[in-house]
mmCIF file of C-alpha atoms and ligand atoms in Angstrom:
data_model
loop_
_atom_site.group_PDB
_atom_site.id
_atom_site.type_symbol
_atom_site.label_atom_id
_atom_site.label_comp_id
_atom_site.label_asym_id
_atom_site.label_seq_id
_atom_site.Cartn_x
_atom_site.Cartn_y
_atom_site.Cartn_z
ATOM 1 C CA UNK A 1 19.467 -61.364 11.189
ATOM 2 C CA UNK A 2 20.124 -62.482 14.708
ATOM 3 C CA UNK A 3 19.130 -60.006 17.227
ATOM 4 C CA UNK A 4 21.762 -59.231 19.924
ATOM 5 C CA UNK A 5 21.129 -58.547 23.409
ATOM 6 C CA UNK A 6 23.279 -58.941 26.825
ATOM 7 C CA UNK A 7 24.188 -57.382 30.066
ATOM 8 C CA UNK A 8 26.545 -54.613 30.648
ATOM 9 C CA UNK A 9 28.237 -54.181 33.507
ATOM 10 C CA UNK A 10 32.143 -54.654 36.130
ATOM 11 C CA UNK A 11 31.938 -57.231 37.127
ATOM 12 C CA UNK A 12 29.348 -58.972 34.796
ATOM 13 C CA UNK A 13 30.365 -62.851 34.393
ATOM 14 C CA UNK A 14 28.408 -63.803 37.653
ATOM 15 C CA UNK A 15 25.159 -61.989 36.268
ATOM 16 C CA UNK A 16 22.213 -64.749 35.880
ATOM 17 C CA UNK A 17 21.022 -62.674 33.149
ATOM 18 C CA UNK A 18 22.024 -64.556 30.345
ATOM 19 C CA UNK A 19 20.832 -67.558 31.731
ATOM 20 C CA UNK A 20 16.912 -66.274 32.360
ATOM 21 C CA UNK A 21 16.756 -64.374 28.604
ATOM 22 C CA UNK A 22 18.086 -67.062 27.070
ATOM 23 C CA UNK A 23 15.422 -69.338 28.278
ATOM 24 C CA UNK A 24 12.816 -66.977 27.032
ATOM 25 C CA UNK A 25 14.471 -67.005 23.548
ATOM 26 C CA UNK A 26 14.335 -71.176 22.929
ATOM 27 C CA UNK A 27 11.094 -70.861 24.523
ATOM 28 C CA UNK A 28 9.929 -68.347 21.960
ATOM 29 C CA UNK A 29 12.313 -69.776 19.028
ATOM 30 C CA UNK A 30 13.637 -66.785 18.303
ATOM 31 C CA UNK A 31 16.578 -65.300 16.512
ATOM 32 C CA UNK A 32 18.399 -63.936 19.051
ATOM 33 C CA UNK A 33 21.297 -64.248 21.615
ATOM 34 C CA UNK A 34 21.928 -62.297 25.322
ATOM 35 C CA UNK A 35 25.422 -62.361 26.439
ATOM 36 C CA UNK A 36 27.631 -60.943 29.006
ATOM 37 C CA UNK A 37 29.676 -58.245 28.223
ATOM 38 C CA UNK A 38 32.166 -56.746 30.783
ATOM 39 C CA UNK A 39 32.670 -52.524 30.484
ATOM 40 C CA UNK A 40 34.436 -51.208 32.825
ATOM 41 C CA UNK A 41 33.527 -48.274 35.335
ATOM 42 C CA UNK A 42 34.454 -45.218 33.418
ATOM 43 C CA UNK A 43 34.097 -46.989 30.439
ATOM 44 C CA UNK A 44 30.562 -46.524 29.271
ATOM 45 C CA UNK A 45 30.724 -43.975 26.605
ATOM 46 C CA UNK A 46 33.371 -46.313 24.761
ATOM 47 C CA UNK A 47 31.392 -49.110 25.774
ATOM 48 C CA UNK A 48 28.130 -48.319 24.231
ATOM 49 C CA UNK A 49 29.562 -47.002 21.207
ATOM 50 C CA UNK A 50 30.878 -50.526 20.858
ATOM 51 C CA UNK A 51 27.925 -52.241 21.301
ATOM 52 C CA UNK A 52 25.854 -50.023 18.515
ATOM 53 C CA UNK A 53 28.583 -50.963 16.270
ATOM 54 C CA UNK A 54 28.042 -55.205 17.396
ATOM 55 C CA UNK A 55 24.470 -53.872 16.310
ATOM 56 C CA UNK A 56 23.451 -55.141 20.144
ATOM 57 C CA UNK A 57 19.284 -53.704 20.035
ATOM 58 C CA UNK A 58 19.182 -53.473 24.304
ATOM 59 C CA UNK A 59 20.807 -54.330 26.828
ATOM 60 C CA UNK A 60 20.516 -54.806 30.669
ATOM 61 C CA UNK A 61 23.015 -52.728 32.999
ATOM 62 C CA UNK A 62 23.731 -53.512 36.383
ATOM 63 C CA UNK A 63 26.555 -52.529 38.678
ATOM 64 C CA UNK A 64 28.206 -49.531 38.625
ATOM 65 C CA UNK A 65 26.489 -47.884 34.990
ATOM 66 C CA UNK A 66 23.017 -47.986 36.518
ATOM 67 C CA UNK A 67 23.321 -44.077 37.357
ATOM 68 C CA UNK A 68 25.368 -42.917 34.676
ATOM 69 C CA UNK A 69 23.501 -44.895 32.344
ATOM 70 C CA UNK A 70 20.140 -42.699 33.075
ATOM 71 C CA UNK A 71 22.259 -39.302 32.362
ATOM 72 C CA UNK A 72 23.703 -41.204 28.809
ATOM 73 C CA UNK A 73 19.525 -42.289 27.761
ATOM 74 C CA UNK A 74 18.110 -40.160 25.071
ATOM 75 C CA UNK A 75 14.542 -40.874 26.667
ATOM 76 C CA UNK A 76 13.763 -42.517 30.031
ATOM 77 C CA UNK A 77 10.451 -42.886 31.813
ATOM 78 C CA UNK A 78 8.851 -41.720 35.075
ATOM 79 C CA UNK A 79 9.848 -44.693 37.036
ATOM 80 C CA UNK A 80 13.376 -44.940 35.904
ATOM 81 C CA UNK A 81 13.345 -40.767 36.854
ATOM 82 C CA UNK A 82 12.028 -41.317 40.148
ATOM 83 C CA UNK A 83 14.565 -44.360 40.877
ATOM 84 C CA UNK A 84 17.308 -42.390 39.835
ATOM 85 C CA UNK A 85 18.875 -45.494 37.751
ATOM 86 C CA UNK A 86 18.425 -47.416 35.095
ATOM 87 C CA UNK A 87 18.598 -51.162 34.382
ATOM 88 C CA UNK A 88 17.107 -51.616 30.884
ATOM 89 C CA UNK A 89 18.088 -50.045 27.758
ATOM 90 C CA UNK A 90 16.069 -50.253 24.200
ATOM 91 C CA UNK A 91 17.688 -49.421 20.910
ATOM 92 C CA UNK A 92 15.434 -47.492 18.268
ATOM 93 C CA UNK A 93 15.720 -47.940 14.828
ATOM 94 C CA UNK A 94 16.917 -44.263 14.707
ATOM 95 C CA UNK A 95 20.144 -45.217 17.237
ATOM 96 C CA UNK A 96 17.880 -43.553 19.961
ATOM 97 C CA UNK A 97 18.289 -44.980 23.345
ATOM 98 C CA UNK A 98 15.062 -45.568 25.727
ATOM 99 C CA UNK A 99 15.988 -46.375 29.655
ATOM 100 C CA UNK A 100 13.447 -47.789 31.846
ATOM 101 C CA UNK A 101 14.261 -49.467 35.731
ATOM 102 C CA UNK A 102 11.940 -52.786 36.000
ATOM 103 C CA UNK A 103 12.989 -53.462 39.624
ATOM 104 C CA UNK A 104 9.848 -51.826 41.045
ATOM 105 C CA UNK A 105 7.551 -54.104 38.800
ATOM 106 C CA UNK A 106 10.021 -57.178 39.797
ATOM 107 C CA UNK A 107 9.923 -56.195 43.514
ATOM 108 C CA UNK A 108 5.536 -55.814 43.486
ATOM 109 C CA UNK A 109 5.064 -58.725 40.904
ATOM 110 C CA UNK A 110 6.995 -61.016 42.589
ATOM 111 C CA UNK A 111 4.822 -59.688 46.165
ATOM 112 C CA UNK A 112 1.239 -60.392 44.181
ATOM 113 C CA UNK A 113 2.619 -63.854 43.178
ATOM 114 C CA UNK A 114 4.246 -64.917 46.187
ATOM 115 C CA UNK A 115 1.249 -63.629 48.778
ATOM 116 C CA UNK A 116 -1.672 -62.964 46.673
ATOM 117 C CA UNK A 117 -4.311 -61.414 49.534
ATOM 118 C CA UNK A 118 -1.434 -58.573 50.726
ATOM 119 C CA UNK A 119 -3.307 -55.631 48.656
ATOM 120 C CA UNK A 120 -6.133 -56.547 50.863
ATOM 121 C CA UNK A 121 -4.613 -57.101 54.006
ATOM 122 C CA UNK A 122 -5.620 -54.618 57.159
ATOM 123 C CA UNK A 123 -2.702 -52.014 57.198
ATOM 124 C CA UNK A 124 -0.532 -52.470 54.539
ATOM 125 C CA UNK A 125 2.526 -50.549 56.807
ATOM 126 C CA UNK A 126 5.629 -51.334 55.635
ATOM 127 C CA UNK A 127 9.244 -51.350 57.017
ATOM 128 C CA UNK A 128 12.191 -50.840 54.535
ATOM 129 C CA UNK A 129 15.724 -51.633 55.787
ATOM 130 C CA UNK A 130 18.497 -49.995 52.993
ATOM 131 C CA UNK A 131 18.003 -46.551 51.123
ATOM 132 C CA UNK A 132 20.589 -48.096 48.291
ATOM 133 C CA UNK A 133 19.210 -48.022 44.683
ATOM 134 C CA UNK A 134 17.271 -51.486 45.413
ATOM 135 C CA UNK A 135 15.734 -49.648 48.417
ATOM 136 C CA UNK A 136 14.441 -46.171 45.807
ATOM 137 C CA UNK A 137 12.892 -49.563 43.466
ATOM 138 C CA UNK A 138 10.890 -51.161 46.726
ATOM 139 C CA UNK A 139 10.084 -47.658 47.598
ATOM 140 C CA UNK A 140 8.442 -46.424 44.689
ATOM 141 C CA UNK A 141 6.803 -50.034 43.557
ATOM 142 C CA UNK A 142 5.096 -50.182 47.418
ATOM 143 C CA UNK A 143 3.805 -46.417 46.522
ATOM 144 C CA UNK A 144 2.587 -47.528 43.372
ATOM 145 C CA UNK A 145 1.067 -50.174 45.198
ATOM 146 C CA UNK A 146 -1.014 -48.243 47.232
ATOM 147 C CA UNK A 147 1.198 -49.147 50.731
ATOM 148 C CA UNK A 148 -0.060 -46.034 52.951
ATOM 149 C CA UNK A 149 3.093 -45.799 55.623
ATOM 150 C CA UNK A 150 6.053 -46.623 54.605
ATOM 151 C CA UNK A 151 9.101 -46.406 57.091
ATOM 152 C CA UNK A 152 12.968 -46.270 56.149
ATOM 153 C CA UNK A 153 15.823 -47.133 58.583
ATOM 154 C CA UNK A 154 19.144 -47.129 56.887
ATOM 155 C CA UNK A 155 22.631 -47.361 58.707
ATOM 156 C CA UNK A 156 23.600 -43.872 57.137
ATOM 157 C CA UNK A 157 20.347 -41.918 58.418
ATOM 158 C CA UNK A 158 21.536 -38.802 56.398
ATOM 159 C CA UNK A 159 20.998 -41.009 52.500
ATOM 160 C CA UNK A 160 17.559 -42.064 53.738
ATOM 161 C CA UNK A 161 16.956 -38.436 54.784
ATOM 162 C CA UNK A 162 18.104 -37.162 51.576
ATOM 163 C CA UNK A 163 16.170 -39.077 49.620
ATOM 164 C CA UNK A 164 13.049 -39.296 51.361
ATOM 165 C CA UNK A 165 12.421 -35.739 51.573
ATOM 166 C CA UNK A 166 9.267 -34.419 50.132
ATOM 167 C CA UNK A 167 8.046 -38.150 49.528
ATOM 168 C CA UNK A 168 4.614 -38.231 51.103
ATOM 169 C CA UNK A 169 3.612 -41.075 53.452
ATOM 170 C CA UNK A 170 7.174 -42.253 53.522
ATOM 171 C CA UNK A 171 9.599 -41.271 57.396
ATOM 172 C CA UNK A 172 12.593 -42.027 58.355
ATOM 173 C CA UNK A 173 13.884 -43.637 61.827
ATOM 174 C CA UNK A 174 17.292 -44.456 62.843
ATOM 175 C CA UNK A 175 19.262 -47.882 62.196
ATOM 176 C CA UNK A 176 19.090 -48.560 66.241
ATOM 177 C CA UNK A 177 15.339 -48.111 66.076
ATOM 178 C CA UNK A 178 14.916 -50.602 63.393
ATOM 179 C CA UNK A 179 13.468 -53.211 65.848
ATOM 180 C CA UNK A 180 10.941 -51.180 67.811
ATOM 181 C CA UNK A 181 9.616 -50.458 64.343
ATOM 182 C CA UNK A 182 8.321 -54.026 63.950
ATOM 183 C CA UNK A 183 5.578 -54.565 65.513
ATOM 184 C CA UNK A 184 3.816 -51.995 64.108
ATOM 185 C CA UNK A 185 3.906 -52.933 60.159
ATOM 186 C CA UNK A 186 2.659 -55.853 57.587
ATOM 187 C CA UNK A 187 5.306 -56.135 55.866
ATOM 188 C CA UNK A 188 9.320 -55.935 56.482
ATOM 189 C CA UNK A 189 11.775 -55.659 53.625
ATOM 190 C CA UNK A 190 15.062 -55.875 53.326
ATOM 191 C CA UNK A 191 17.000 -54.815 51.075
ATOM 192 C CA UNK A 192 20.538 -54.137 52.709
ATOM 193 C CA UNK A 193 23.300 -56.193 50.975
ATOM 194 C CA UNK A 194 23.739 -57.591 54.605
ATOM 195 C CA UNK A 195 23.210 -61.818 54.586
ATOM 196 C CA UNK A 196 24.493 -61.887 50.965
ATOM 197 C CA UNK A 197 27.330 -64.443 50.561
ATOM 198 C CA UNK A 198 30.294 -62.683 51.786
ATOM 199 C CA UNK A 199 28.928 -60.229 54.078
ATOM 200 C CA UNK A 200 28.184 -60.225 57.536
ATOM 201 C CA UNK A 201 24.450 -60.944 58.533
ATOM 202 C CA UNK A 202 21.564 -58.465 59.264
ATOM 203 C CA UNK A 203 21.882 -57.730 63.047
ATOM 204 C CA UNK A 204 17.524 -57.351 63.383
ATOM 205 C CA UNK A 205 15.108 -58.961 65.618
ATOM 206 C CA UNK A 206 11.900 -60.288 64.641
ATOM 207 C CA UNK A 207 10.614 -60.823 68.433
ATOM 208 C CA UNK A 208 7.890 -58.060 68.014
ATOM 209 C CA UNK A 209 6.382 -59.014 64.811
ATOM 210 C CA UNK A 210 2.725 -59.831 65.039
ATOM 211 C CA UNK A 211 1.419 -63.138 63.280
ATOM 212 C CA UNK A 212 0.878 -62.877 58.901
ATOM 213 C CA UNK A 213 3.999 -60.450 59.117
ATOM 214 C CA UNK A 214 5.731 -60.516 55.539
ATOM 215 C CA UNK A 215 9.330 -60.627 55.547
ATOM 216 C CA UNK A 216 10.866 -60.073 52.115
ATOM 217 C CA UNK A 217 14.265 -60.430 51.627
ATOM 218 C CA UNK A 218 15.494 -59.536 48.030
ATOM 219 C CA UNK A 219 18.678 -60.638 48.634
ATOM 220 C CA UNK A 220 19.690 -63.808 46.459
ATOM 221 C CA UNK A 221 22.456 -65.445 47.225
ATOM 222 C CA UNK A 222 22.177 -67.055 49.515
ATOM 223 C CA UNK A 223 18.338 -67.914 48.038
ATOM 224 C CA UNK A 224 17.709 -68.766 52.550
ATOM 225 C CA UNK A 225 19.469 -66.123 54.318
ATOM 226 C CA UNK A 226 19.472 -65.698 57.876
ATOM 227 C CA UNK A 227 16.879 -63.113 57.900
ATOM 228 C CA UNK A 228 14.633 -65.518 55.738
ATOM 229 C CA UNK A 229 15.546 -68.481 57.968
ATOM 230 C CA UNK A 230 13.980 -66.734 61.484
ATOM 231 C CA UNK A 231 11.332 -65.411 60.271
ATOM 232 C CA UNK A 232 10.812 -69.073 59.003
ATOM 233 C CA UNK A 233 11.148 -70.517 62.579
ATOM 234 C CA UNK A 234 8.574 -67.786 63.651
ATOM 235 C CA UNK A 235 5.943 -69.065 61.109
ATOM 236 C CA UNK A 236 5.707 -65.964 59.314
ATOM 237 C CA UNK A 237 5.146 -65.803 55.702
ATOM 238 C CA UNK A 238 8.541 -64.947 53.534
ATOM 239 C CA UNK A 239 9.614 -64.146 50.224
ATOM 240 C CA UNK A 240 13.114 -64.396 48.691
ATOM 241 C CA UNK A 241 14.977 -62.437 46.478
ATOM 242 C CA UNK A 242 14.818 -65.200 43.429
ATOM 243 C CA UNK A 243 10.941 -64.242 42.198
ATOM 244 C CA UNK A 244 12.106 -60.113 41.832
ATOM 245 C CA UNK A 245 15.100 -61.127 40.050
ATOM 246 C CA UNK A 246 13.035 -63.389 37.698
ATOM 247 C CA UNK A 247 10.204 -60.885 37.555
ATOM 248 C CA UNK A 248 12.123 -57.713 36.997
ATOM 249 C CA UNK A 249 13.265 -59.806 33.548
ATOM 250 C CA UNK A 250 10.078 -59.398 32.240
ATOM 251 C CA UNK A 251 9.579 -56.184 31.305
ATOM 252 C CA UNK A 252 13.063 -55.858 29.303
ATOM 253 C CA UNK A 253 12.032 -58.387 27.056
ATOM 254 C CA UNK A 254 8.902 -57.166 26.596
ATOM 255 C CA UNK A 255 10.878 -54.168 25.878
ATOM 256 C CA UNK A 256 12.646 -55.963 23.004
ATOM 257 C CA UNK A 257 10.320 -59.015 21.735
ATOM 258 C CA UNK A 258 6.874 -57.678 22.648
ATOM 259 C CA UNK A 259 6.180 -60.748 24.490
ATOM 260 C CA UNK A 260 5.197 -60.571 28.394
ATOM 261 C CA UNK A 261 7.131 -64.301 29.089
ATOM 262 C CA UNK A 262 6.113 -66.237 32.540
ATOM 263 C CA UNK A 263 8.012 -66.924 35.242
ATOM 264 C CA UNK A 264 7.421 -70.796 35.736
ATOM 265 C CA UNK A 265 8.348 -73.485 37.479
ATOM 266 C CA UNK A 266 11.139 -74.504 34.807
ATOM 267 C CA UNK A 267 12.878 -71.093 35.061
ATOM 268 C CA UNK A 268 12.655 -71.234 39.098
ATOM 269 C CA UNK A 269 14.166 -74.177 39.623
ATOM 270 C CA UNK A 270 16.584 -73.357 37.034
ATOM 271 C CA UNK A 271 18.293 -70.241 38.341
ATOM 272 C CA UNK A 272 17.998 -71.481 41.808
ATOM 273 C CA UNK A 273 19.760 -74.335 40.933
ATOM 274 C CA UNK A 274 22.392 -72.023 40.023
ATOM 275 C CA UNK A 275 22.116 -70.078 43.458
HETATM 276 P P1 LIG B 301 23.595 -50.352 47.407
HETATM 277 O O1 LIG B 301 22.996 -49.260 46.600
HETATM 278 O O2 LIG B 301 25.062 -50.466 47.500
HETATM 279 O O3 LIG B 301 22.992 -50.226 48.907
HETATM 280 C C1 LIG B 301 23.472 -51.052 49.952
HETATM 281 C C2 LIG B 301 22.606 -50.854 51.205
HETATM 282 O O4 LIG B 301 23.084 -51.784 52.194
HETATM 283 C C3 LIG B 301 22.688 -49.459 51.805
HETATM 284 O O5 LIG B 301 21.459 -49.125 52.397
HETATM 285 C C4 LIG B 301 23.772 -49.663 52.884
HETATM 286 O O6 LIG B 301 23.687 -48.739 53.953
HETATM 287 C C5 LIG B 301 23.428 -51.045 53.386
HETATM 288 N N1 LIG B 301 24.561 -51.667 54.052
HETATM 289 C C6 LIG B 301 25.686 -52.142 53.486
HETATM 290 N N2 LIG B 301 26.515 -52.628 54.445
HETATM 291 C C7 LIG B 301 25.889 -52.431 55.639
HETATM 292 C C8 LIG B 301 26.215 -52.710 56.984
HETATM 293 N N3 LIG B 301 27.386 -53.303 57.316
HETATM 294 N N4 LIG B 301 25.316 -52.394 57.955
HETATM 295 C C9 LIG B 301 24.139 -51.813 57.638
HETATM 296 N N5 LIG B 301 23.761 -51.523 56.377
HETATM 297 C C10 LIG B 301 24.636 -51.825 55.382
HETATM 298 O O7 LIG B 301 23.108 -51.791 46.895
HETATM 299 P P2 LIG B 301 21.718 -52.134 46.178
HETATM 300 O O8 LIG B 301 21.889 -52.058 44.709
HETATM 301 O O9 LIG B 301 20.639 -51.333 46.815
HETATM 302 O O10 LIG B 301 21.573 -53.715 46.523
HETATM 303 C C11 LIG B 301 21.334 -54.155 47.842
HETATM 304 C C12 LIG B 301 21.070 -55.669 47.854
HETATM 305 O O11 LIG B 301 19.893 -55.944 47.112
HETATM 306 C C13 LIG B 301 22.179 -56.503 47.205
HETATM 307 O O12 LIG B 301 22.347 -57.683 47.976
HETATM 308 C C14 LIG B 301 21.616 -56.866 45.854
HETATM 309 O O13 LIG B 301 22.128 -58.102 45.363
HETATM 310 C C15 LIG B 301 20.143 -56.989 46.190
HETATM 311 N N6 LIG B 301 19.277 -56.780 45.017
HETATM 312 C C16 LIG B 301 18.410 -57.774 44.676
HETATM 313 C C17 LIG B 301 17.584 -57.600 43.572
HETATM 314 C C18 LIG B 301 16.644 -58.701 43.176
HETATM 315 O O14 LIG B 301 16.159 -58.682 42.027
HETATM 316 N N7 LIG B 301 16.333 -59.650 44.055
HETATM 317 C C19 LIG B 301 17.617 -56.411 42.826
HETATM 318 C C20 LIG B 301 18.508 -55.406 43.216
HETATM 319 C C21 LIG B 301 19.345 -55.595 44.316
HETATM 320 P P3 LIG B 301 24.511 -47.342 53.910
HETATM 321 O O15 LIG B 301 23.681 -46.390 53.122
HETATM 322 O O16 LIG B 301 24.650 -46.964 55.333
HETATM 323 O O17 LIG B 301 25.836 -47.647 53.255
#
């Protein structure tokens, strides 16, 4: 029997989802489909209780369940714990639902593939710009990483506060402070919503950054944003939000299929084409 999978979430129909498990699945030949399915906020119960009876076996979750969908998991692991969220849900064959969050593994994967020698580079500091739930993922994958300093500024100081409490090797500094904090870290992240399509750009200055600085930005769309663009004039070495997106897929359908799939060249060029 066909195998049902899909994305959860309001709104849903702009999710590239479908488009990178779907891939996987001709690639593979398998019997299965991923779709989109739009559930309201405040409708999850009803909503999962409608996909068990479609017989769905996982599904992905993205805005707003990611939260509520941790408390609703019958079993979740340490990452999706720490996160606070969850992005990935398995169906047992006893109904039982396991949550996981593969942002942190899309986040660091993406990092190893896109600048291979960082793990070895001298300080491994990092700057973080956003304590949102993307911000918790980059977070806890640079810990798991090994990143020794890691420094939030967020433009509510009191989330990043909150959160970061009683993390070791992670401080806080305001939003004003952001670019005095350059020059002194290897690698600058954000992950603010600011330079997505829509939104106004990220006010931040790269003048202090020293040479080899890595400046990740995981936003998407646009695949070049601003932020991307000037640390491009400045000849630093950057990293766009289209490898975690693709990476973070991984681990859901090895979740499902028991296959770790790659992230080519093909699948690339094929979501950015749709960026
Ligand atoms: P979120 O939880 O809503 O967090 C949004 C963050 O942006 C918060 O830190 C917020 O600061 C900050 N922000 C929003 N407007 C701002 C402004 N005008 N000035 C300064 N800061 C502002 O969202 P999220 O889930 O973390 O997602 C953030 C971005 O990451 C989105 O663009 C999303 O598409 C992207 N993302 C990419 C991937 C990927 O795979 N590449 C994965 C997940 C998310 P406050 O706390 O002060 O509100």
């Amino acid at each position: 029997m066909t195998r049902r999978f899909c994305v959860i979430g309001d709104p849903v129909a702009q999710s590239l989802s479908p488009r990178i498990h779907t891939h996987w699945i001709n690639r593979y030949a398998l019997d299965a489909c991923y779709d989109a399915v739009q559930v309201a906020a405040g409708e999850l119960e009803h909503g999962i209780a409608d996909l068990l009876d479609r017989g769905y076996r996982g599904w992905n979750v993205t805005i707003p369940h990611k939260v509520r969908m941790l408390e609703r998991c019958d079993h979740i692991d340490d990452i999706a714990r720490k996160i606070g969220a969850v992005n990935t849900v398995a169906v047992g064959d006893d109904g039982a639902l396991t949550g996981t969050n593969t942002d942190a593994y899309g986040f660091i994967a993406h990092l190893d593939q896109a600048q291979p020698g960082w793990r070895h580079g001298p300080g491994r500091r990092a700057l973080v710009l956003g304590a949102g739930g993307a911000a918790r993922a980059v977070i806890f994958g640079l810990i798991g990483a090994g990143v020794g300093a890691i420094t939030i500024a967020n433009r509510t100081r009191d989330k990043a506060d909150q959160w970061a409490a009683g993390i070791a090797d992670v401080s806080v500094i305001d939003w004003a402070d952001r670019n005095d904090a350059v020059a002194a870290v290897d690698l600058i992240v954000n992950t603010t919503a600011l330079g997505m399509t829509g939104l106004p750009d990220l006010d931040f200055s790269l003048d202090g950054a020293a040479p080899g600085t890595i400046v990740y930005d995981i936003v998407y769309r646009p695949l070049e944003t601003p932020l991307i663009q000037a640390a491009r004039a400045r000849g630093l070495p950057v990293i766009t939000g289209l490898g975690m997106l693709l990476h973070q897929a991984r681990p859901a359908f090895k979740a499902w299929f028991d296959i770790l799939p790659p992230v080519d060249h093909e699948l690339m060029d094929a979501i950015a084409g749709e960026l």
